[in-house]
Amino acid sequence: MPILFALLLAAGVAVLLMLLVQRREQHRETLRATVLRTQVELLKAAAADPELGRAAAGAEFAGSEPGEVRRHLFFEAQVTAWELRWRIGALSEHQLRAHASGLLADEEGRRYWLRTRTDRAGLSGDDEKLRLFTKVFDDALRTPQPADAG
């Protein structure tokens, strides 16, 4: 009888631990989504103010035209929004591939991805979902564009 009680107690503890881990992961995803939404809001503010825009875009945009900075920030906000939708399951891999191909179809989109890819890839760590997000864009970058094929 004591062995049965010990086994039931161990099973109960195991179930409790599994629930705690699952809840922690859900909390982490909620937190990531909140951070991404905040990032999009900051990018909107930066796009509306040329001084904030240059600060948000980084040192490589010092002395750049406000239009170039706004385009960079627009691409950043767009990709961040896609990442948020991807993380919460509101965007399928097929849809993500279509967005990546569309963004990288022109030279300006490819320049954006090449400027930001290393930083984005560095954030993925052991996050399999984020690594796949980056891989989708890398795959689209390697796909020859219609203008490149001629």
Short mmCIF file of N, CA and C in Angstrom, two decimals:
data_model
loop_
_atom_site.label_atom_id
_atom_site.label_comp_id
_atom_site.label_asym_id
_atom_site.label_seq_id
_atom_site.Cartn_x
_atom_site.Cartn_y
_atom_site.Cartn_z
N MET A 1 0.80 -1.20 0.00
CA MET A 1 0.00 0.00 0.00
C MET A 1 0.85 1.28 0.00
N PRO A 2 1.93 1.34 0.80
CA PRO A 2 2.78 2.54 0.78
C PRO A 2 3.41 2.75 -0.61
N ILE A 3 3.72 1.66 -1.31
CA ILE A 3 4.32 1.80 -2.64
C ILE A 3 3.31 2.40 -3.61
N LEU A 4 2.08 1.95 -3.54
CA LEU A 4 1.02 2.49 -4.39
C LEU A 4 0.82 3.98 -4.12
N PHE A 5 0.82 4.36 -2.85
CA PHE A 5 0.66 5.76 -2.48
C PHE A 5 1.83 6.59 -3.03
N ALA A 6 3.04 6.07 -2.92
CA ALA A 6 4.22 6.77 -3.42
C ALA A 6 4.15 6.94 -4.94
N LEU A 7 3.69 5.90 -5.64
CA LEU A 7 3.56 5.97 -7.10
C LEU A 7 2.50 7.01 -7.49
N LEU A 8 1.38 7.00 -6.80
CA LEU A 8 0.33 7.98 -7.10
C LEU A 8 0.81 9.40 -6.80
N LEU A 9 1.53 9.57 -5.72
CA LEU A 9 2.08 10.87 -5.37
C LEU A 9 3.08 11.33 -6.44
N ALA A 10 3.95 10.44 -6.88
CA ALA A 10 4.93 10.77 -7.92
C ALA A 10 4.22 11.14 -9.23
N ALA A 11 3.18 10.40 -9.58
CA ALA A 11 2.42 10.70 -10.80
C ALA A 11 1.76 12.07 -10.68
N GLY A 12 1.22 12.37 -9.52
CA GLY A 12 0.59 13.68 -9.30
C GLY A 12 1.60 14.81 -9.42
N VAL A 13 2.76 14.63 -8.86
CA VAL A 13 3.83 15.64 -8.96
C VAL A 13 4.26 15.80 -10.41
N ALA A 14 4.38 14.70 -11.14
CA ALA A 14 4.78 14.76 -12.54
C ALA A 14 3.76 15.55 -13.36
N VAL A 15 2.49 15.29 -13.15
CA VAL A 15 1.44 16.01 -13.86
C VAL A 15 1.49 17.50 -13.52
N LEU A 16 1.65 17.80 -12.25
CA LEU A 16 1.74 19.19 -11.82
C LEU A 16 2.93 19.90 -12.48
N LEU A 17 4.08 19.25 -12.52
CA LEU A 17 5.25 19.83 -13.17
C LEU A 17 5.02 20.06 -14.66
N MET A 18 4.37 19.11 -15.32
CA MET A 18 4.07 19.27 -16.75
C MET A 18 3.16 20.48 -16.97
N LEU A 19 2.17 20.65 -16.12
CA LEU A 19 1.27 21.79 -16.24
C LEU A 19 2.01 23.11 -16.01
N LEU A 20 2.91 23.13 -15.05
CA LEU A 20 3.69 24.33 -14.79
C LEU A 20 4.59 24.69 -15.97
N VAL A 21 5.21 23.70 -16.57
CA VAL A 21 6.07 23.94 -17.73
C VAL A 21 5.24 24.47 -18.90
N GLN A 22 4.08 23.85 -19.11
CA GLN A 22 3.21 24.28 -20.19
C GLN A 22 2.75 25.73 -19.97
N ARG A 23 2.38 26.05 -18.77
CA ARG A 23 1.92 27.40 -18.45
C ARG A 23 3.06 28.41 -18.62
N ARG A 24 4.25 28.02 -18.23
CA ARG A 24 5.42 28.90 -18.39
C ARG A 24 5.66 29.20 -19.86
N GLU A 25 5.55 28.18 -20.71
CA GLU A 25 5.75 28.37 -22.15
C GLU A 25 4.67 29.28 -22.74
N GLN A 26 3.42 29.11 -22.29
CA GLN A 26 2.35 29.99 -22.76
C GLN A 26 2.60 31.43 -22.34
N HIS A 27 3.08 31.62 -21.12
CA HIS A 27 3.39 32.96 -20.63
C HIS A 27 4.53 33.57 -21.46
N ARG A 28 5.52 32.78 -21.76
CA ARG A 28 6.65 33.25 -22.57
C ARG A 28 6.18 33.71 -23.94
N GLU A 29 5.30 32.95 -24.58
CA GLU A 29 4.78 33.33 -25.90
C GLU A 29 3.95 34.61 -25.82
N THR A 30 3.16 34.75 -24.76
CA THR A 30 2.37 35.96 -24.57
C THR A 30 3.29 37.17 -24.40
N LEU A 31 4.34 36.99 -23.65
CA LEU A 31 5.31 38.05 -23.44
C LEU A 31 6.00 38.43 -24.75
N ARG A 32 6.40 37.44 -25.53
CA ARG A 32 7.04 37.71 -26.83
C ARG A 32 6.10 38.49 -27.74
N ALA A 33 4.83 38.10 -27.77
CA ALA A 33 3.85 38.80 -28.61
C ALA A 33 3.70 40.25 -28.16
N THR A 34 3.69 40.49 -26.86
CA THR A 34 3.57 41.84 -26.34
C THR A 34 4.79 42.68 -26.73
N VAL A 35 5.95 42.11 -26.62
CA VAL A 35 7.19 42.81 -27.00
C VAL A 35 7.17 43.15 -28.49
N LEU A 36 6.74 42.22 -29.34
CA LEU A 36 6.69 42.48 -30.77
C LEU A 36 5.68 43.59 -31.10
N ARG A 37 4.52 43.58 -30.42
CA ARG A 37 3.53 44.64 -30.65
C ARG A 37 4.11 45.99 -30.23
N THR A 38 4.82 46.02 -29.12
CA THR A 38 5.45 47.26 -28.67
C THR A 38 6.50 47.74 -29.67
N GLN A 39 7.25 46.80 -30.21
CA GLN A 39 8.26 47.16 -31.20
C GLN A 39 7.61 47.80 -32.44
N VAL A 40 6.49 47.25 -32.88
CA VAL A 40 5.79 47.83 -34.03
C VAL A 40 5.32 49.25 -33.70
N GLU A 41 4.82 49.47 -32.50
CA GLU A 41 4.38 50.81 -32.10
C GLU A 41 5.56 51.79 -32.09
N LEU A 42 6.70 51.34 -31.59
CA LEU A 42 7.89 52.21 -31.59
C LEU A 42 8.34 52.52 -33.02
N LEU A 43 8.25 51.54 -33.90
CA LEU A 43 8.62 51.78 -35.30
C LEU A 43 7.67 52.77 -35.96
N LYS A 44 6.39 52.71 -35.61
CA LYS A 44 5.42 53.69 -36.14
C LYS A 44 5.81 55.10 -35.71
N ALA A 45 6.14 55.24 -34.43
CA ALA A 45 6.53 56.56 -33.92
C ALA A 45 7.80 57.04 -34.62
N ALA A 46 8.74 56.15 -34.83
CA ALA A 46 9.99 56.53 -35.49
C ALA A 46 9.76 56.93 -36.94
N ALA A 47 8.82 56.27 -37.60
CA ALA A 47 8.54 56.61 -39.00
C ALA A 47 7.88 57.98 -39.11
N ALA A 48 7.19 58.40 -38.07
CA ALA A 48 6.49 59.69 -38.09
C ALA A 48 7.42 60.86 -37.77
N ASP A 49 8.57 60.60 -37.18
CA ASP A 49 9.48 61.66 -36.75
C ASP A 49 10.87 61.37 -37.32
N PRO A 50 11.36 62.22 -38.25
CA PRO A 50 12.65 61.95 -38.90
C PRO A 50 13.82 61.76 -37.92
N GLU A 51 13.84 62.52 -36.84
CA GLU A 51 14.92 62.39 -35.87
C GLU A 51 14.86 61.03 -35.16
N LEU A 52 13.66 60.66 -34.71
CA LEU A 52 13.50 59.33 -34.10
C LEU A 52 13.78 58.23 -35.13
N GLY A 53 13.38 58.48 -36.35
CA GLY A 53 13.60 57.50 -37.41
C GLY A 53 15.07 57.18 -37.61
N ARG A 54 15.90 58.21 -37.68
CA ARG A 54 17.34 57.97 -37.84
C ARG A 54 17.91 57.23 -36.63
N ALA A 55 17.43 57.59 -35.43
CA ALA A 55 17.90 56.90 -34.23
C ALA A 55 17.48 55.43 -34.24
N ALA A 56 16.25 55.17 -34.64
CA ALA A 56 15.75 53.79 -34.66
C ALA A 56 16.40 52.96 -35.75
N ALA A 57 16.68 53.57 -36.89
CA ALA A 57 17.24 52.82 -38.01
C ALA A 57 18.70 52.46 -37.79
N GLY A 58 19.41 53.24 -37.00
CA GLY A 58 20.79 52.90 -36.69
C GLY A 58 21.80 53.81 -37.36
N ALA A 59 23.04 53.63 -36.98
CA ALA A 59 24.13 54.50 -37.42
C ALA A 59 24.34 54.46 -38.93
N GLU A 60 24.06 53.34 -39.55
CA GLU A 60 24.32 53.27 -40.99
C GLU A 60 23.40 54.20 -41.79
N PHE A 61 22.35 54.73 -41.14
CA PHE A 61 21.44 55.65 -41.81
C PHE A 61 21.72 57.11 -41.48
N ALA A 62 22.79 57.37 -40.73
CA ALA A 62 23.15 58.76 -40.42
C ALA A 62 23.37 59.50 -41.74
N GLY A 63 22.72 60.64 -41.88
CA GLY A 63 22.85 61.43 -43.10
C GLY A 63 21.97 60.95 -44.25
N SER A 64 21.20 59.90 -44.04
CA SER A 64 20.31 59.39 -45.09
C SER A 64 19.09 60.28 -45.24
N GLU A 65 18.49 60.20 -46.39
CA GLU A 65 17.24 60.92 -46.63
C GLU A 65 16.14 60.34 -45.74
N PRO A 66 15.24 61.19 -45.26
CA PRO A 66 14.14 60.68 -44.42
C PRO A 66 13.32 59.59 -45.12
N GLY A 67 13.13 59.69 -46.42
CA GLY A 67 12.37 58.67 -47.15
C GLY A 67 13.02 57.30 -47.08
N GLU A 68 14.34 57.26 -47.18
CA GLU A 68 15.05 55.98 -47.10
C GLU A 68 14.91 55.38 -45.70
N VAL A 69 15.01 56.23 -44.69
CA VAL A 69 14.85 55.77 -43.31
C VAL A 69 13.44 55.25 -43.09
N ARG A 70 12.43 55.98 -43.58
CA ARG A 70 11.03 55.54 -43.42
C ARG A 70 10.78 54.21 -44.11
N ARG A 71 11.36 54.02 -45.30
CA ARG A 71 11.19 52.73 -45.99
C ARG A 71 11.80 51.59 -45.17
N HIS A 72 12.99 51.82 -44.62
CA HIS A 72 13.63 50.80 -43.79
C HIS A 72 12.74 50.48 -42.58
N LEU A 73 12.22 51.51 -41.93
CA LEU A 73 11.37 51.30 -40.77
C LEU A 73 10.06 50.61 -41.15
N PHE A 74 9.54 50.94 -42.34
CA PHE A 74 8.33 50.27 -42.81
C PHE A 74 8.60 48.78 -42.99
N PHE A 75 9.72 48.44 -43.64
CA PHE A 75 10.06 47.03 -43.83
C PHE A 75 10.22 46.34 -42.47
N GLU A 76 10.87 47.02 -41.54
CA GLU A 76 11.09 46.45 -40.20
C GLU A 76 9.76 46.19 -39.50
N ALA A 77 8.84 47.16 -39.58
CA ALA A 77 7.53 46.99 -38.96
C ALA A 77 6.76 45.86 -39.64
N GLN A 78 6.85 45.80 -40.96
CA GLN A 78 6.14 44.76 -41.70
C GLN A 78 6.65 43.37 -41.34
N VAL A 79 7.95 43.19 -41.31
CA VAL A 79 8.52 41.88 -40.98
C VAL A 79 8.24 41.54 -39.51
N THR A 80 8.29 42.52 -38.65
CA THR A 80 7.99 42.28 -37.23
C THR A 80 6.53 41.86 -37.06
N ALA A 81 5.62 42.49 -37.80
CA ALA A 81 4.21 42.10 -37.73
C ALA A 81 4.02 40.67 -38.25
N TRP A 82 4.71 40.32 -39.32
CA TRP A 82 4.62 38.95 -39.84
C TRP A 82 5.17 37.97 -38.80
N GLU A 83 6.27 38.37 -38.14
CA GLU A 83 6.84 37.50 -37.10
C GLU A 83 5.84 37.29 -35.98
N LEU A 84 5.17 38.36 -35.57
CA LEU A 84 4.16 38.24 -34.52
C LEU A 84 3.04 37.29 -34.96
N ARG A 85 2.53 37.49 -36.16
CA ARG A 85 1.46 36.61 -36.66
C ARG A 85 1.95 35.17 -36.76
N TRP A 86 3.18 34.97 -37.16
CA TRP A 86 3.78 33.63 -37.28
C TRP A 86 3.86 32.98 -35.90
N ARG A 87 4.32 33.73 -34.91
CA ARG A 87 4.50 33.19 -33.56
C ARG A 87 3.18 32.77 -32.93
N ILE A 88 2.12 33.54 -33.19
CA ILE A 88 0.85 33.21 -32.55
C ILE A 88 0.00 32.25 -33.39
N GLY A 89 0.55 31.83 -34.53
CA GLY A 89 -0.16 30.84 -35.34
C GLY A 89 -1.18 31.44 -36.29
N ALA A 90 -1.15 32.75 -36.50
CA ALA A 90 -2.11 33.40 -37.40
C ALA A 90 -1.59 33.50 -38.82
N LEU A 91 -0.42 32.93 -39.08
CA LEU A 91 0.19 32.96 -40.41
C LEU A 91 0.77 31.59 -40.68
N SER A 92 0.35 30.96 -41.77
CA SER A 92 0.87 29.63 -42.12
C SER A 92 2.26 29.77 -42.76
N GLU A 93 2.96 28.67 -42.85
CA GLU A 93 4.27 28.71 -43.51
C GLU A 93 4.12 29.12 -44.98
N HIS A 94 3.06 28.64 -45.62
CA HIS A 94 2.81 29.00 -47.02
C HIS A 94 2.61 30.52 -47.15
N GLN A 95 1.82 31.10 -46.25
CA GLN A 95 1.59 32.55 -46.28
C GLN A 95 2.88 33.31 -45.98
N LEU A 96 3.65 32.81 -45.02
CA LEU A 96 4.92 33.45 -44.69
C LEU A 96 5.86 33.44 -45.89
N ARG A 97 5.93 32.31 -46.59
CA ARG A 97 6.78 32.23 -47.79
C ARG A 97 6.33 33.23 -48.85
N ALA A 98 5.02 33.38 -49.00
CA ALA A 98 4.50 34.36 -49.98
C ALA A 98 4.90 35.78 -49.59
N HIS A 99 4.79 36.12 -48.30
CA HIS A 99 5.20 37.45 -47.83
C HIS A 99 6.70 37.66 -48.05
N ALA A 100 7.49 36.66 -47.70
CA ALA A 100 8.95 36.78 -47.85
C ALA A 100 9.31 36.98 -49.32
N SER A 101 8.70 36.19 -50.20
CA SER A 101 8.98 36.33 -51.63
C SER A 101 8.59 37.71 -52.14
N GLY A 102 7.43 38.20 -51.67
CA GLY A 102 6.99 39.53 -52.09
C GLY A 102 7.94 40.62 -51.63
N LEU A 103 8.37 40.56 -50.38
CA LEU A 103 9.28 41.57 -49.84
C LEU A 103 10.62 41.54 -50.58
N LEU A 104 11.10 40.34 -50.85
CA LEU A 104 12.44 40.21 -51.43
C LEU A 104 12.42 40.21 -52.95
N ALA A 105 11.27 40.53 -53.54
CA ALA A 105 11.16 40.55 -55.00
C ALA A 105 11.88 41.76 -55.60
N ASP A 106 12.08 42.80 -54.82
CA ASP A 106 12.80 43.95 -55.39
C ASP A 106 14.09 44.21 -54.61
N GLU A 107 14.93 45.00 -55.19
CA GLU A 107 16.26 45.25 -54.64
C GLU A 107 16.21 45.89 -53.26
N GLU A 108 15.27 46.80 -53.05
CA GLU A 108 15.20 47.48 -51.76
C GLU A 108 14.84 46.49 -50.63
N GLY A 109 13.93 45.58 -50.91
CA GLY A 109 13.57 44.56 -49.92
C GLY A 109 14.73 43.64 -49.63
N ARG A 110 15.49 43.27 -50.67
CA ARG A 110 16.66 42.41 -50.46
C ARG A 110 17.72 43.14 -49.63
N ARG A 111 17.94 44.43 -49.93
CA ARG A 111 18.91 45.21 -49.14
C ARG A 111 18.48 45.25 -47.67
N TYR A 112 17.16 45.45 -47.44
CA TYR A 112 16.67 45.46 -46.06
C TYR A 112 17.01 44.14 -45.37
N TRP A 113 16.69 43.02 -46.02
CA TRP A 113 16.91 41.72 -45.36
C TRP A 113 18.40 41.49 -45.11
N LEU A 114 19.24 41.85 -46.06
CA LEU A 114 20.67 41.65 -45.87
C LEU A 114 21.20 42.52 -44.72
N ARG A 115 20.64 43.72 -44.53
CA ARG A 115 21.06 44.60 -43.43
C ARG A 115 20.64 44.04 -42.08
N THR A 116 19.48 43.40 -42.00
CA THR A 116 18.92 43.03 -40.71
C THR A 116 19.00 41.54 -40.40
N ARG A 117 19.33 40.73 -41.36
CA ARG A 117 19.28 39.28 -41.22
C ARG A 117 20.14 38.76 -40.06
N THR A 118 21.36 39.24 -39.96
CA THR A 118 22.27 38.75 -38.93
C THR A 118 21.72 39.02 -37.53
N ASP A 119 21.20 40.23 -37.33
CA ASP A 119 20.62 40.56 -36.02
C ASP A 119 19.40 39.69 -35.73
N ARG A 120 18.53 39.52 -36.72
CA ARG A 120 17.33 38.70 -36.51
C ARG A 120 17.72 37.25 -36.24
N ALA A 121 18.66 36.72 -36.99
CA ALA A 121 19.08 35.32 -36.79
C ALA A 121 19.72 35.15 -35.43
N GLY A 122 20.45 36.16 -34.97
CA GLY A 122 21.09 36.08 -33.66
C GLY A 122 20.10 36.02 -32.51
N LEU A 123 18.90 36.53 -32.73
CA LEU A 123 17.88 36.51 -31.67
C LEU A 123 17.18 35.17 -31.54
N SER A 124 17.32 34.32 -32.55
CA SER A 124 16.55 33.06 -32.54
C SER A 124 17.04 32.06 -31.51
N GLY A 125 18.32 32.04 -31.23
CA GLY A 125 18.86 31.10 -30.23
C GLY A 125 18.37 29.69 -30.48
N ASP A 126 17.75 29.09 -29.46
CA ASP A 126 17.24 27.72 -29.61
C ASP A 126 15.76 27.71 -29.96
N ASP A 127 15.23 28.84 -30.40
CA ASP A 127 13.81 28.97 -30.75
C ASP A 127 13.60 28.43 -32.17
N GLU A 128 13.09 27.23 -32.25
CA GLU A 128 12.91 26.56 -33.55
C GLU A 128 11.97 27.34 -34.46
N LYS A 129 10.92 27.89 -33.91
CA LYS A 129 9.94 28.63 -34.71
C LYS A 129 10.58 29.88 -35.32
N LEU A 130 11.39 30.59 -34.56
CA LEU A 130 12.06 31.78 -35.07
C LEU A 130 13.15 31.42 -36.07
N ARG A 131 13.82 30.31 -35.85
CA ARG A 131 14.82 29.86 -36.83
C ARG A 131 14.16 29.56 -38.18
N LEU A 132 12.98 28.92 -38.14
CA LEU A 132 12.27 28.63 -39.38
C LEU A 132 11.82 29.93 -40.05
N PHE A 133 11.38 30.90 -39.27
CA PHE A 133 11.00 32.21 -39.81
C PHE A 133 12.15 32.81 -40.61
N THR A 134 13.34 32.83 -40.01
CA THR A 134 14.52 33.37 -40.68
C THR A 134 14.88 32.55 -41.91
N LYS A 135 14.78 31.24 -41.82
CA LYS A 135 15.10 30.35 -42.95
C LYS A 135 14.18 30.61 -44.13
N VAL A 136 12.91 30.87 -43.87
CA VAL A 136 11.97 31.15 -44.95
C VAL A 136 12.43 32.38 -45.73
N PHE A 137 12.85 33.43 -45.02
CA PHE A 137 13.34 34.63 -45.70
C PHE A 137 14.66 34.36 -46.42
N ASP A 138 15.53 33.59 -45.81
CA ASP A 138 16.80 33.25 -46.46
C ASP A 138 16.55 32.45 -47.74
N ASP A 139 15.61 31.51 -47.69
CA ASP A 139 15.25 30.73 -48.88
C ASP A 139 14.73 31.65 -49.98
N ALA A 140 13.87 32.59 -49.61
CA ALA A 140 13.32 33.53 -50.60
C ALA A 140 14.41 34.41 -51.18
N LEU A 141 15.40 34.76 -50.37
CA LEU A 141 16.51 35.59 -50.86
C LEU A 141 17.33 34.83 -51.90
N ARG A 142 17.48 33.53 -51.70
CA ARG A 142 18.28 32.72 -52.63
C ARG A 142 17.51 32.37 -53.90
N THR A 143 16.19 32.54 -53.90
CA THR A 143 15.40 32.21 -55.07
C THR A 143 15.59 33.31 -56.13
N PRO A 144 16.00 32.92 -57.34
CA PRO A 144 16.21 33.94 -58.38
C PRO A 144 14.92 34.71 -58.65
N GLN A 145 15.06 36.02 -58.76
CA GLN A 145 13.93 36.90 -59.07
C GLN A 145 13.78 36.98 -60.58
N PRO A 146 12.58 37.28 -61.08
CA PRO A 146 12.36 37.35 -62.53
C PRO A 146 13.35 38.25 -63.25
N ALA A 147 13.69 39.42 -62.65
CA ALA A 147 14.66 40.31 -63.28
C ALA A 147 16.06 39.68 -63.27
N ASP A 148 16.35 38.85 -62.26
CA ASP A 148 17.67 38.22 -62.17
C ASP A 148 17.84 37.09 -63.18
N ALA A 149 16.73 36.45 -63.55
CA ALA A 149 16.79 35.29 -64.42
C ALA A 149 17.14 35.66 -65.85
N GLY A 150 16.83 36.89 -66.27
CA GLY A 150 17.03 37.30 -67.65
C GLY A 150 18.42 37.59 -67.93
#
